[in-house]
PDB file of C-alpha atoms and ligand atoms in Angstrom:
ATOM      1  CA  MET E  15     -20.392  -5.827   1.824  1.00 98.00           C
ATOM      2  CA  LYS E  16     -18.279  -8.705   3.066  1.00 98.00           C
ATOM      3  CA  ALA E  17     -15.543  -7.882   5.599  1.00 98.00           C
ATOM      4  CA  LEU E  18     -13.126  -9.670   7.904  1.00 98.00           C
ATOM      5  CA  VAL E  19     -13.980  -8.224  11.264  1.00 98.00           C
ATOM      6  CA  LEU E  20     -11.844  -8.566  14.406  1.00 98.00           C
ATOM      7  CA  GLU E  21     -14.783  -9.142  16.768  1.00 98.00           C
ATOM      8  CA  SER E  22     -12.603  -9.890  19.771  1.00 97.00           C
ATOM      9  CA  TYR E  23      -8.928 -10.745  20.179  1.00 97.00           C
ATOM     10  CA  MET E  24      -8.009 -13.902  18.209  1.00 97.00           C
ATOM     11  CA  ASN E  25     -11.500 -13.960  16.760  1.00 97.00           C
ATOM     12  CA  LEU E  26     -11.843 -12.899  13.092  1.00 97.00           C
ATOM     13  CA  GLN E  27     -15.282 -13.231  11.513  1.00 98.00           C
ATOM     14  CA  TYR E  28     -16.000 -13.026   7.763  1.00 98.00           C
ATOM     15  CA  GLU E  29     -19.355 -11.336   7.716  1.00 98.00           C
ATOM     16  CA  ASP E  30     -21.801  -8.867   6.146  1.00 98.00           C
ATOM     17  CA  VAL E  31     -21.398  -5.267   7.264  1.00 98.00           C
ATOM     18  CA  PRO E  32     -22.641  -1.928   5.832  1.00 97.00           C
ATOM     19  CA  SER E  33     -20.375  -0.422   3.178  1.00 97.00           C
ATOM     20  CA  PRO E  34     -18.500   2.614   4.521  1.00 97.00           C
ATOM     21  CA  ALA E  35     -20.083   6.000   3.898  1.00 96.00           C
ATOM     22  CA  ILE E  36     -17.783   8.571   2.285  1.00 98.00           C
ATOM     23  CA  ASN E  37     -17.688  12.270   3.021  1.00 97.00           C
ATOM     24  CA  GLU E  38     -17.120  14.977   0.393  1.00 98.00           C
ATOM     25  CA  ASP E  39     -13.330  14.682   0.194  1.00 97.00           C
ATOM     26  CA  GLU E  40     -13.193  10.884   0.218  1.00 98.00           C
ATOM     27  CA  VAL E  41     -13.466   8.098  -2.339  1.00 98.00           C
ATOM     28  CA  LEU E  42     -14.821   4.568  -1.937  1.00 98.00           C
ATOM     29  CA  VAL E  43     -12.193   2.043  -3.088  1.00 98.00           C
ATOM     30  CA  LYS E  44     -13.149  -1.472  -4.219  1.00 98.00           C
ATOM     31  CA  VAL E  45     -10.285  -3.456  -2.705  1.00 98.00           C
ATOM     32  CA  LYS E  46      -8.340  -5.683  -5.106  1.00 98.00           C
ATOM     33  CA  ALA E  47      -5.339  -6.652  -2.955  1.00 98.00           C
ATOM     34  CA  VAL E  48      -4.443  -6.199   0.679  1.00 98.00           C
ATOM     35  CA  GLY E  49      -1.391  -7.209   2.726  1.00 96.00           C
ATOM     36  CA  ILE E  50      -1.249  -8.520   6.265  1.00 95.00           C
ATOM     37  CA  CYS E  51       1.109  -6.308   8.262  1.00 93.00           C
ATOM     38  CA  GLY E  52       3.028  -7.610  11.232  1.00 90.00           C
ATOM     39  CA  SER E  53       1.146  -4.973  13.212  1.00 93.00           C
ATOM     40  CA  ASP E  54      -2.137  -6.629  12.148  1.00 95.00           C
ATOM     41  CA  VAL E  55      -0.867  -9.913  13.580  1.00 94.00           C
ATOM     42  CA  HIS E  56       0.002  -8.195  16.837  1.00 94.00           C
ATOM     43  CA  GLY E  57      -3.350  -6.400  16.726  1.00 95.00           C
ATOM     44  CA  LEU E  58      -5.117  -9.710  16.287  1.00 95.00           C
ATOM     45  CA  ASP E  59      -3.666 -11.091  19.539  1.00 95.00           C
ATOM     46  CA  GLY E  60      -4.186  -7.798  21.415  1.00 95.00           C
ATOM     47  CA  SER E  61      -0.524  -7.372  22.265  1.00 94.00           C
ATOM     48  CA  THR E  62      -0.260  -3.828  20.954  1.00 93.00           C
ATOM     49  CA  GLY E  63      -3.621  -2.454  22.025  1.00 91.00           C
ATOM     50  CA  ARG E  64      -3.898  -0.717  18.648  1.00 94.00           C
ATOM     51  CA  ARG E  65      -6.675  -2.886  17.210  1.00 96.00           C
ATOM     52  CA  ILE E  66      -9.389  -2.552  19.854  1.00 97.00           C
ATOM     53  CA  PRO E  67     -12.304  -4.723  18.619  1.00 97.00           C
ATOM     54  CA  PRO E  68     -14.488  -4.550  16.728  1.00 97.00           C
ATOM     55  CA  ILE E  69     -12.340  -3.325  13.853  1.00 98.00           C
ATOM     56  CA  ILE E  70     -11.734  -4.105  10.172  1.00 98.00           C
ATOM     57  CA  MET E  71      -7.912  -4.141   9.932  1.00 98.00           C
ATOM     58  CA  GLY E  72      -5.740  -3.761   6.817  1.00 98.00           C
ATOM     59  CA  HIS E  73      -3.731  -0.715   5.700  1.00 97.00           C
ATOM     60  CA  GLU E  74      -1.548  -1.991   2.833  1.00 97.00           C
ATOM     61  CA  ALA E  75      -3.929  -2.205  -0.096  1.00 98.00           C
ATOM     62  CA  SER E  76      -4.838  -1.316  -3.644  1.00 98.00           C
ATOM     63  CA  GLY E  77      -8.025  -1.191  -5.667  1.00 98.00           C
ATOM     64  CA  VAL E  78     -10.324   0.701  -7.997  1.00 98.00           C
ATOM     65  CA  ILE E  79     -12.327   3.821  -7.213  1.00 98.00           C
ATOM     66  CA  GLN E  80     -15.988   2.870  -7.011  1.00 98.00           C
ATOM     67  CA  GLN E  81     -17.484   6.183  -5.925  1.00 98.00           C
ATOM     68  CA  THR E  82     -16.217   9.744  -5.358  1.00 98.00           C
ATOM     69  CA  GLY E  83     -17.315  12.370  -2.842  1.00 98.00           C
ATOM     70  CA  THR E  84     -18.824  15.630  -4.070  1.00 98.00           C
ATOM     71  CA  GLY E  85     -15.589  17.548  -3.409  1.00 97.00           C
ATOM     72  CA  VAL E  86     -13.294  15.155  -5.262  1.00 98.00           C
ATOM     73  CA  ALA E  87     -12.085  16.673  -8.558  1.00 93.00           C
ATOM     74  CA  ASN E  88      -8.891  14.915  -9.572  1.00 96.00           C
ATOM     75  CA  TRP E  89      -9.977  11.309  -9.193  1.00 98.00           C
ATOM     76  CA  LYS E  90     -12.720   9.436 -11.022  1.00 98.00           C
ATOM     77  CA  ILE E  91     -14.561   6.165 -10.900  1.00 98.00           C
ATOM     78  CA  GLY E  92     -12.413   3.365 -12.316  1.00 98.00           C
ATOM     79  CA  ASP E  93      -9.037   4.874 -11.356  1.00 98.00           C
ATOM     80  CA  ARG E  94      -6.531   2.284 -10.073  1.00 98.00           C
ATOM     81  CA  VAL E  95      -5.099   3.455  -6.745  1.00 98.00           C
ATOM     82  CA  THR E  96      -3.080   2.647  -3.709  1.00 98.00           C
ATOM     83  CA  PHE E  97      -2.898   4.865  -0.615  1.00 97.00           C
ATOM     84  CA  ASP E  98      -0.968   5.887   2.432  1.00 95.00           C
ATOM     85  CA  SER E  99      -1.794   4.068   5.630  1.00 95.00           C
ATOM     86  CA  THR E 100      -1.809   7.325   7.592  1.00 95.00           C
ATOM     87  CA  ILE E 101      -4.608   9.863   7.357  1.00 97.00           C
ATOM     88  CA  TYR E 102      -2.944  13.149   8.268  1.00 96.00           C
ATOM     89  CA  ASN E 103      -3.855  16.782   8.279  1.00 94.00           C
ATOM     90  CA  PRO E 104      -2.201  18.077   5.099  1.00 92.00           C
ATOM     91  CA  ASN E 105      -2.045  21.643   6.427  1.00 93.00           C
ATOM     92  CA  ASP E 106      -0.345  21.310   9.823  1.00 93.00           C
ATOM     93  CA  TRP E 107       3.275  22.131  10.658  1.00 96.00           C
ATOM     94  CA  TYR E 108       4.531  18.563  10.448  1.00 96.00           C
ATOM     95  CA  SER E 109       2.899  17.892   7.083  1.00 94.00           C
ATOM     96  CA  LYS E 110       4.241  21.105   5.641  1.00 94.00           C
ATOM     97  CA  HIS E 111       7.743  20.010   6.666  1.00 95.00           C
ATOM     98  CA  GLY E 112       7.452  16.582   5.070  1.00 89.00           C
ATOM     99  CA  MET E 113       6.790  14.757   8.349  1.00 90.00           C
ATOM    100  CA  TYR E 114       3.133  14.009   7.915  1.00 90.00           C
ATOM    101  CA  ASN E 115       3.641  10.758   9.778  1.00 88.00           C
ATOM    102  CA  LEU E 116       3.888  12.963  12.864  1.00 93.00           C
ATOM    103  CA  SER E 117       0.863  15.123  11.955  1.00 94.00           C
ATOM    104  CA  ASP E 118      -1.232  16.176  14.957  1.00 91.00           C
ATOM    105  CA  GLY E 119      -4.360  14.047  15.273  1.00 90.00           C
ATOM    106  CA  ARG E 120      -3.275  11.626  12.545  1.00 95.00           C
ATOM    107  CA  ILE E 121      -5.104   8.326  12.357  1.00 96.00           C
ATOM    108  CA  VAL E 122      -4.278   5.059  10.630  1.00 96.00           C
ATOM    109  CA  LEU E 123      -6.491   2.969   8.369  1.00 97.00           C
ATOM    110  CA  GLY E 124      -7.482  -0.315   9.956  1.00 98.00           C
ATOM    111  CA  VAL E 125      -6.435   0.771  13.448  1.00 97.00           C
ATOM    112  CA  SER E 126      -8.436   1.491  16.556  1.00 97.00           C
ATOM    113  CA  THR E 127      -7.054   2.947  19.802  1.00 96.00           C
ATOM    114  CA  GLU E 128      -8.534   4.829  22.741  1.00 95.00           C
ATOM    115  CA  GLU E 129      -8.329   7.992  20.568  1.00 94.00           C
ATOM    116  CA  PHE E 130      -9.707   6.856  17.232  1.00 96.00           C
ATOM    117  CA  LYS E 131     -11.104   3.985  15.175  1.00 97.00           C
ATOM    118  CA  ARG E 132     -10.936   3.768  11.370  1.00 97.00           C
ATOM    119  CA  ASN E 133     -11.948   0.668   9.478  1.00 98.00           C
ATOM    120  CA  GLY E 134      -9.434  -0.622   6.943  1.00 98.00           C
ATOM    121  CA  ALA E 135      -9.127  -2.765   3.831  1.00 98.00           C
ATOM    122  CA  PHE E 136      -9.840  -6.333   4.940  1.00 98.00           C
ATOM    123  CA  ALA E 137     -13.165  -5.760   3.196  1.00 98.00           C
ATOM    124  CA  GLU E 138     -14.758  -5.319  -0.231  1.00 98.00           C
ATOM    125  CA  PHE E 139     -14.703  -1.555   0.145  1.00 98.00           C
ATOM    126  CA  VAL E 140     -12.707   0.993   2.107  1.00 98.00           C
ATOM    127  CA  ALA E 141     -13.248   4.793   2.397  1.00 98.00           C
ATOM    128  CA  VAL E 142     -10.089   6.784   1.685  1.00 98.00           C
ATOM    129  CA  PRO E 143      -9.481  10.591   1.763  1.00 98.00           C
ATOM    130  CA  GLN E 144      -8.365  11.881  -1.606  1.00 98.00           C
ATOM    131  CA  HIS E 145      -5.156  13.459  -0.305  1.00 96.00           C
ATOM    132  CA  ILE E 146      -3.590  10.101   0.579  1.00 96.00           C
ATOM    133  CA  LEU E 147      -4.309   8.429  -2.808  1.00 98.00           C
ATOM    134  CA  TYR E 148      -1.641   7.439  -5.331  1.00 97.00           C
ATOM    135  CA  ARG E 149      -2.314   6.442  -8.934  1.00 98.00           C
ATOM    136  CA  ILE E 150      -1.094   2.969  -9.947  1.00 98.00           C
ATOM    137  CA  PRO E 151       0.819   2.878 -13.267  1.00 97.00           C
ATOM    138  CA  GLU E 152      -0.659   0.473 -15.861  1.00 96.00           C
ATOM    139  CA  ASN E 153       2.380  -1.833 -15.652  1.00 97.00           C
ATOM    140  CA  VAL E 154       2.039  -2.317 -11.876  1.00 98.00           C
ATOM    141  CA  SER E 155      -0.349  -5.043 -10.674  1.00 98.00           C
ATOM    142  CA  PHE E 156      -2.759  -4.610  -7.768  1.00 98.00           C
ATOM    143  CA  THR E 157      -0.699  -7.126  -5.743  1.00 98.00           C
ATOM    144  CA  GLN E 158       2.488  -5.130  -6.390  1.00 97.00           C
ATOM    145  CA  ALA E 159       0.720  -1.886  -5.546  1.00 98.00           C
ATOM    146  CA  ALA E 160      -0.477  -3.261  -2.201  1.00 97.00           C
ATOM    147  CA  LEU E 161       3.269  -3.694  -1.372  1.00 96.00           C
ATOM    148  CA  VAL E 162       4.075  -0.014  -1.854  1.00 95.00           C
ATOM    149  CA  GLU E 163       3.452   0.920   1.811  1.00 93.00           C
ATOM    150  CA  PRO E 164       5.872  -1.690   3.296  1.00 94.00           C
ATOM    151  CA  ALA E 165       8.361  -0.980   0.485  1.00 95.00           C
ATOM    152  CA  ALA E 166       8.242   2.689   1.459  1.00 94.00           C
ATOM    153  CA  VAL E 167       8.868   1.719   5.086  1.00 93.00           C
ATOM    154  CA  ALA E 168      11.971  -0.186   3.982  1.00 96.00           C
ATOM    155  CA  MET E 169      13.162   2.728   1.814  1.00 95.00           C
ATOM    156  CA  HIS E 170      12.790   5.074   4.812  1.00 92.00           C
ATOM    157  CA  ALA E 171      14.880   2.736   6.961  1.00 93.00           C
ATOM    158  CA  ILE E 172      17.662   2.835   4.352  1.00 93.00           C
ATOM    159  CA  ASN E 173      17.422   6.585   3.903  1.00 92.00           C
ATOM    160  CA  ILE E 174      18.066   7.207   7.637  1.00 92.00           C
ATOM    161  CA  SER E 175      20.864   4.595   7.889  1.00 91.00           C
ATOM    162  CA  PRO E 176      24.342   5.839   6.970  1.00 90.00           C
ATOM    163  CA  PHE E 177      26.299   3.206   5.030  1.00 86.00           C
ATOM    164  CA  LYS E 178      28.693   2.809   2.100  1.00 88.00           C
ATOM    165  CA  ALA E 179      28.150   0.281  -0.637  1.00 88.00           C
ATOM    166  CA  SER E 180      31.411  -1.372   0.425  1.00 91.00           C
ATOM    167  CA  ASP E 181      30.125  -1.984   3.983  1.00 93.00           C
ATOM    168  CA  VAL E 182      28.905  -5.327   5.244  1.00 96.00           C
ATOM    169  CA  VAL E 183      25.296  -4.632   6.067  1.00 95.00           C
ATOM    170  CA  ILE E 184      23.296  -6.722   8.549  1.00 96.00           C
ATOM    171  CA  VAL E 185      19.501  -6.680   8.285  1.00 96.00           C
ATOM    172  CA  LEU E 186      17.894  -7.814  11.540  1.00 95.00           C
ATOM    173  CA  GLY E 187      14.538  -9.409  10.747  1.00 93.00           C
ATOM    174  CA  ALA E 188      13.815 -10.993   7.364  1.00 91.00           C
ATOM    175  CA  GLY E 189      10.072 -10.529   7.150  1.00 89.00           C
ATOM    176  CA  MET E 190       8.512  -8.603   4.324  1.00 90.00           C
ATOM    177  CA  VAL E 191      10.017  -5.235   5.252  1.00 94.00           C
ATOM    178  CA  GLY E 192      13.398  -6.868   5.904  1.00 95.00           C
ATOM    179  CA  MET E 193      13.299  -8.550   2.487  1.00 95.00           C
ATOM    180  CA  PHE E 194      12.499  -5.202   0.892  1.00 97.00           C
ATOM    181  CA  VAL E 195      15.492  -3.717   2.731  1.00 97.00           C
ATOM    182  CA  VAL E 196      17.717  -6.442   1.296  1.00 97.00           C
ATOM    183  CA  GLN E 197      16.461  -5.839  -2.255  1.00 96.00           C
ATOM    184  CA  LEU E 198      16.805  -2.048  -1.931  1.00 96.00           C
ATOM    185  CA  LEU E 199      20.351  -2.364  -0.494  1.00 96.00           C
ATOM    186  CA  ARG E 200      21.277  -4.433  -3.567  1.00 95.00           C
ATOM    187  CA  ILE E 201      19.829  -1.694  -5.832  1.00 94.00           C
ATOM    188  CA  LYS E 202      21.994   0.776  -3.856  1.00 92.00           C
ATOM    189  CA  GLY E 203      25.066  -1.312  -4.739  1.00 93.00           C
ATOM    190  CA  CYS E 204      25.625  -3.213  -1.508  1.00 94.00           C
ATOM    191  CA  GLU E 205      27.201  -6.593  -2.175  1.00 92.00           C
ATOM    192  CA  ASN E 206      27.727  -7.895   1.361  1.00 95.00           C
ATOM    193  CA  ILE E 207      24.327  -8.200   2.988  1.00 96.00           C
ATOM    194  CA  ILE E 208      23.536 -10.566   5.851  1.00 97.00           C
ATOM    195  CA  ALA E 209      19.892 -11.142   6.842  1.00 95.00           C
ATOM    196  CA  VAL E 210      19.169 -12.531  10.319  1.00 94.00           C
ATOM    197  CA  ASP E 211      15.976 -14.008  11.615  1.00 94.00           C
ATOM    198  CA  LEU E 212      14.794 -16.498  14.239  1.00 90.00           C
ATOM    199  CA  ASP E 213      12.351 -18.161  11.899  1.00 78.00           C
ATOM    200  CA  ALA E 214      13.781 -21.411  10.464  1.00 75.00           C
ATOM    201  CA  HIS E 215      11.857 -20.775   7.247  1.00 68.00           C
TER     202      HIS E 215
HETATM  203 ZN1   ZN M 307       1.883  -1.941   8.299  1.00 79.49          ZN
END
């Protein structure tokens, strides 16, 4: 398959690589849309140390199931899906208390550290465990579905921030997540929203 591989810091190569193998509880997803996270940008330049090359980045994506593992029962070839960026243990204490983002030994798609490496979705295909898949409704496009992960990040930020609709709310940072925060605040009834960013655009 074709993939965009971070071969070394600031050096992305579009090249042929083997398609990922899937184990029994995984599916192979043919990628239709993938976002570029701010963390991918900071992985590209090496500033976070969480994209140790070589790595295929990309964790905000959507696509179609191309192949299913032998233990996959509830998903089939052709299903339109998006997925969580975090691969967690569904049975540990954190996951059972709704905090799977803190799950012991969790790994992240498209991320490599000293502890783990997992290729992501800047490629034709990506291997995804079935327990992190979400079905895409027919009226949601692949591009929209690839935005679900950052939209969820924005929703979480709002859920943990106490405010009243009558408050003046300041959003620091007007990148993609910040823009989602602004839109979600408006849905929540906020009328006085100020977004701040250093970027002239
Ligand atoms: Zn991200």
